[in-house]
mmCIF file of C-alpha atoms in Angstrom:
data_model
loop_
_atom_site.group_PDB
_atom_site.id
_atom_site.type_symbol
_atom_site.label_atom_id
_atom_site.label_comp_id
_atom_site.label_asym_id
_atom_site.label_seq_id
_atom_site.Cartn_x
_atom_site.Cartn_y
_atom_site.Cartn_z
ATOM 1 C CA UNK A 73 -14.227 -11.954 11.183
ATOM 2 C CA UNK A 74 -16.950 -9.964 9.451
ATOM 3 C CA UNK A 75 -17.889 -10.374 5.787
ATOM 4 C CA UNK A 76 -15.443 -9.212 3.136
ATOM 5 C CA UNK A 77 -17.439 -6.141 2.189
ATOM 6 C CA UNK A 78 -17.517 -4.677 5.703
ATOM 7 C CA UNK A 79 -15.162 -2.004 7.007
ATOM 8 C CA UNK A 80 -14.649 -0.605 10.469
ATOM 9 C CA UNK A 81 -12.260 0.154 13.257
ATOM 10 C CA UNK A 82 -11.318 -2.617 15.679
ATOM 11 C CA UNK A 83 -9.424 -0.355 18.088
ATOM 12 C CA UNK A 84 -8.366 3.266 17.765
ATOM 13 C CA UNK A 85 -7.077 6.330 19.447
ATOM 14 C CA UNK A 86 -7.757 8.927 16.789
ATOM 15 C CA UNK A 87 -8.979 12.528 16.938
ATOM 16 C CA UNK A 88 -11.087 13.514 13.895
ATOM 17 C CA UNK A 89 -11.247 17.146 15.086
ATOM 18 C CA UNK A 90 -7.455 17.406 14.979
ATOM 19 C CA UNK A 91 -6.564 16.085 11.520
ATOM 20 C CA UNK A 92 -7.343 12.489 12.608
ATOM 21 C CA UNK A 93 -4.223 12.481 14.779
ATOM 22 C CA UNK A 94 -3.580 9.096 16.311
ATOM 23 C CA UNK A 95 -3.650 5.486 15.184
ATOM 24 C CA UNK A 96 -6.021 2.597 14.593
ATOM 25 C CA UNK A 97 -6.313 -1.060 13.691
ATOM 26 C CA UNK A 98 -8.868 -1.241 10.927
ATOM 27 C CA UNK A 99 -10.789 -3.976 9.076
ATOM 28 C CA UNK A 100 -11.333 -3.373 5.368
ATOM 29 C CA UNK A 101 -13.031 -5.860 3.047
ATOM 30 C CA UNK A 102 -11.099 -8.947 4.100
ATOM 31 C CA UNK A 103 -7.888 -7.077 4.930
ATOM 32 C CA UNK A 104 -6.533 -5.662 8.150
ATOM 33 C CA UNK A 105 -5.006 -2.200 8.031
ATOM 34 C CA UNK A 106 -3.597 0.502 10.259
ATOM 35 C CA UNK A 107 -3.267 4.267 10.091
ATOM 36 C CA UNK A 108 -0.598 6.321 11.859
ATOM 37 C CA UNK A 109 -1.451 9.995 11.612
ATOM 38 C CA UNK A 110 -0.170 13.369 12.685
ATOM 39 C CA UNK A 111 -2.436 15.124 10.176
ATOM 40 C CA UNK A 112 -4.368 13.240 7.490
ATOM 41 C CA UNK A 113 -3.394 12.854 4.676
ATOM 42 C CA UNK A 114 -0.234 14.978 4.413
ATOM 43 C CA UNK A 115 1.626 13.674 7.475
ATOM 44 C CA UNK A 116 0.389 10.113 7.780
ATOM 45 C CA UNK A 117 0.488 6.632 6.348
ATOM 46 C CA UNK A 118 -1.784 3.624 5.993
ATOM 47 C CA UNK A 119 -0.522 0.041 5.772
ATOM 48 C CA UNK A 120 -2.731 -2.933 4.925
ATOM 49 C CA UNK A 121 -2.375 -6.648 4.391
ATOM 50 C CA UNK A 122 -1.583 -7.530 0.769
ATOM 51 C CA UNK A 123 -4.000 -10.449 0.764
ATOM 52 C CA UNK A 124 -7.523 -10.792 2.076
ATOM 53 C CA UNK A 125 -6.548 -12.700 5.208
ATOM 54 C CA UNK A 126 -9.782 -12.565 7.208
ATOM 55 C CA UNK A 127 -11.718 -15.798 7.538
ATOM 56 C CA UNK A 128 -15.458 -15.407 7.737
ATOM 57 C CA UNK A 129 -17.025 -17.052 10.768
ATOM 58 C CA UNK A 130 -13.704 -17.914 12.468
ATOM 59 C CA UNK A 131 -11.854 -16.377 15.389
ATOM 60 C CA UNK A 132 -8.470 -15.044 14.384
ATOM 61 C CA UNK A 133 -5.624 -13.724 16.461
ATOM 62 C CA UNK A 134 -4.660 -10.372 14.890
ATOM 63 C CA UNK A 135 -1.535 -8.609 16.103
ATOM 64 C CA UNK A 136 -0.039 -5.302 15.028
ATOM 65 C CA UNK A 137 3.459 -4.133 15.896
ATOM 66 C CA UNK A 138 4.928 -0.723 15.178
ATOM 67 C CA UNK A 139 8.490 0.337 15.935
ATOM 68 C CA UNK A 140 7.785 4.079 16.311
ATOM 69 C CA UNK A 141 10.037 4.993 13.373
ATOM 70 C CA UNK A 142 7.440 7.160 11.633
ATOM 71 C CA UNK A 143 7.743 4.923 8.569
ATOM 72 C CA UNK A 144 5.322 2.330 7.224
ATOM 73 C CA UNK A 145 8.166 -0.190 7.075
ATOM 74 C CA UNK A 146 8.033 -0.182 10.885
ATOM 75 C CA UNK A 147 4.614 -1.896 10.838
ATOM 76 C CA UNK A 148 4.132 -5.651 10.973
ATOM 77 C CA UNK A 149 0.788 -7.474 11.006
ATOM 78 C CA UNK A 150 0.458 -11.032 12.267
ATOM 79 C CA UNK A 151 -2.514 -13.352 11.773
ATOM 80 C CA UNK A 152 -2.721 -16.367 14.084
ATOM 81 C CA UNK A 153 0.906 -15.826 15.085
ATOM 82 C CA UNK A 154 2.376 -15.650 11.577
ATOM 83 C CA UNK A 155 3.574 -12.443 9.943
ATOM 84 C CA UNK A 156 1.672 -11.600 6.753
ATOM 85 C CA UNK A 157 2.805 -9.451 3.862
ATOM 86 C CA UNK A 158 1.738 -5.820 4.037
ATOM 87 C CA UNK A 159 1.750 -2.934 1.588
ATOM 88 C CA UNK A 160 1.651 0.827 1.862
ATOM 89 C CA UNK A 161 -1.886 1.872 0.953
ATOM 90 C CA UNK A 162 -1.240 5.620 1.259
ATOM 91 C CA UNK A 163 1.229 8.144 2.614
ATOM 92 C CA UNK A 164 4.912 7.672 3.225
ATOM 93 C CA UNK A 165 5.837 8.739 6.759
ATOM 94 C CA UNK A 166 4.857 10.589 9.905
ATOM 95 C CA UNK A 167 7.312 13.327 10.857
ATOM 96 C CA UNK A 168 5.565 14.607 14.000
ATOM 97 C CA UNK A 169 3.773 13.143 16.999
ATOM 98 C CA UNK A 170 0.710 10.928 16.733
ATOM 99 C CA UNK A 171 -0.105 11.491 20.419
ATOM 100 C CA UNK A 172 -3.615 12.627 21.149
ATOM 101 C CA UNK A 173 -5.747 13.310 24.211
ATOM 102 C CA UNK A 174 -8.832 11.472 22.957
ATOM 103 C CA UNK A 175 -9.620 8.182 24.701
ATOM 104 C CA UNK A 176 -8.945 4.738 23.289
ATOM 105 C CA UNK A 177 -12.033 3.276 21.638
ATOM 106 C CA UNK A 178 -12.794 -0.379 20.971
ATOM 107 C CA UNK A 179 -15.072 -1.368 18.112
ATOM 108 C CA UNK A 180 -15.095 2.095 16.555
ATOM 109 C CA UNK A 181 -12.734 4.896 15.585
ATOM 110 C CA UNK A 182 -15.067 7.738 16.524
ATOM 111 C CA UNK A 183 -18.810 8.149 16.154
ATOM 112 C CA UNK A 184 -18.701 6.305 12.851
ATOM 113 C CA UNK A 185 -16.626 3.483 11.449
ATOM 114 C CA UNK A 186 -18.047 0.828 13.775
ATOM 115 C CA UNK A 187 -16.697 -2.707 13.608
ATOM 116 C CA UNK A 188 -19.803 -4.701 12.715
ATOM 117 C CA UNK A 189 -20.300 -8.392 12.159
ATOM 118 C CA UNK A 190 -17.324 -9.559 14.206
ATOM 119 C CA UNK A 191 -16.217 -9.887 17.783
ATOM 120 C CA UNK A 192 -13.302 -8.549 19.770
ATOM 121 C CA UNK A 193 -11.779 -10.456 22.657
ATOM 122 C CA UNK A 194 -8.609 -10.093 24.736
ATOM 123 C CA UNK A 195 -7.291 -6.741 23.543
ATOM 124 C CA UNK A 196 -3.685 -6.123 24.638
ATOM 125 C CA UNK A 197 -1.412 -3.126 24.212
ATOM 126 C CA UNK A 198 2.272 -3.415 25.043
ATOM 127 C CA UNK A 199 4.726 -0.511 25.559
ATOM 128 C CA UNK A 200 7.305 -2.193 23.311
ATOM 129 C CA UNK A 201 7.545 -4.080 20.036
ATOM 130 C CA UNK A 202 7.063 -7.783 20.606
ATOM 131 C CA UNK A 203 9.308 -10.170 18.720
ATOM 132 C CA UNK A 204 7.760 -12.594 16.239
ATOM 133 C CA UNK A 205 8.251 -15.553 18.609
ATOM 134 C CA UNK A 206 6.395 -13.688 21.371
ATOM 135 C CA UNK A 207 3.450 -12.946 19.065
ATOM 136 C CA UNK A 208 3.402 -16.585 17.960
ATOM 137 C CA UNK A 209 3.418 -17.654 21.612
ATOM 138 C CA UNK A 210 0.441 -15.460 22.437
ATOM 139 C CA UNK A 211 -1.494 -16.728 19.427
ATOM 140 C CA UNK A 212 -0.762 -20.364 20.227
ATOM 141 C CA UNK A 213 -1.044 -20.259 24.035
ATOM 142 C CA UNK A 214 -4.096 -22.545 24.189
ATOM 143 C CA UNK A 215 -2.527 -25.058 21.820
ATOM 144 C CA UNK A 216 0.738 -24.997 23.780
ATOM 145 C CA UNK A 217 -1.083 -25.699 27.060
ATOM 146 C CA UNK A 218 -2.364 -28.898 25.455
ATOM 147 C CA UNK A 219 1.137 -29.682 24.189
ATOM 148 C CA UNK A 220 2.574 -29.353 27.704
ATOM 149 C CA UNK A 221 0.127 -32.021 28.882
ATOM 150 C CA UNK A 222 1.772 -34.531 26.514
ATOM 151 C CA UNK A 223 5.151 -36.226 26.895
ATOM 152 C CA UNK A 224 7.927 -34.264 25.138
ATOM 153 C CA UNK A 225 8.607 -37.226 22.834
ATOM 154 C CA UNK A 226 5.109 -36.729 21.334
ATOM 155 C CA UNK A 227 5.581 -33.042 20.422
ATOM 156 C CA UNK A 228 5.736 -32.434 16.678
ATOM 157 C CA UNK A 229 8.862 -30.897 15.131
ATOM 158 C CA UNK A 230 7.301 -27.481 14.337
ATOM 159 C CA UNK A 231 5.819 -27.053 17.819
ATOM 160 C CA UNK A 232 9.127 -28.052 19.368
ATOM 161 C CA UNK A 233 10.970 -25.441 17.247
ATOM 162 C CA UNK A 234 8.416 -22.710 18.062
ATOM 163 C CA UNK A 235 8.608 -23.442 21.791
ATOM 164 C CA UNK A 236 12.412 -23.426 21.728
ATOM 165 C CA UNK A 237 12.512 -20.066 19.917
ATOM 166 C CA UNK A 238 9.916 -18.639 22.323
ATOM 167 C CA UNK A 239 12.015 -19.834 25.272
ATOM 168 C CA UNK A 240 15.168 -18.226 23.854
ATOM 169 C CA UNK A 241 13.450 -14.910 23.013
ATOM 170 C CA UNK A 242 11.752 -14.576 26.386
ATOM 171 C CA UNK A 243 14.501 -15.836 28.682
ATOM 172 C CA UNK A 244 17.882 -15.189 27.050
ATOM 173 C CA UNK A 245 19.325 -11.688 27.141
ATOM 174 C CA UNK A 246 21.831 -12.507 24.384
ATOM 175 C CA UNK A 247 19.569 -14.260 21.862
ATOM 176 C CA UNK A 248 18.339 -12.065 18.997
#
């Protein structure tokens, strides 16, 4: 992650010529944030992590989910597979489409707002909201590969519980 005083867009699909319509995942002085915009600022919202969760000099798995409700309460941010507390930084809801024709950009929102001082690897976009166990599984995939190489009797209690929940979420049609 970059230093705490940096800001910039990690990934975005946002049109500055059309009221900033679109969305982004944004880094802001140790916090991660997102904007969902039909027209900024009157038909938009921004949600950010409550705490400065970025760790300087360390890779972090950052995941954003949004349920499409038009409300900031539909946003969740996960760091290294664990949901973190978020707060509404501005706005209250989006009552019209955030769809835009501008291309997706990585490492910047438009000609400005570059993501400096950090790296981006393995960007994924899913057409649905992932459940918490799925996000945790993606964040811990490398660790779990090492776990699978050990006898089950040697797995720690927390890893065992996480793997069981992941199994239920991804394979059972009745588990919620």
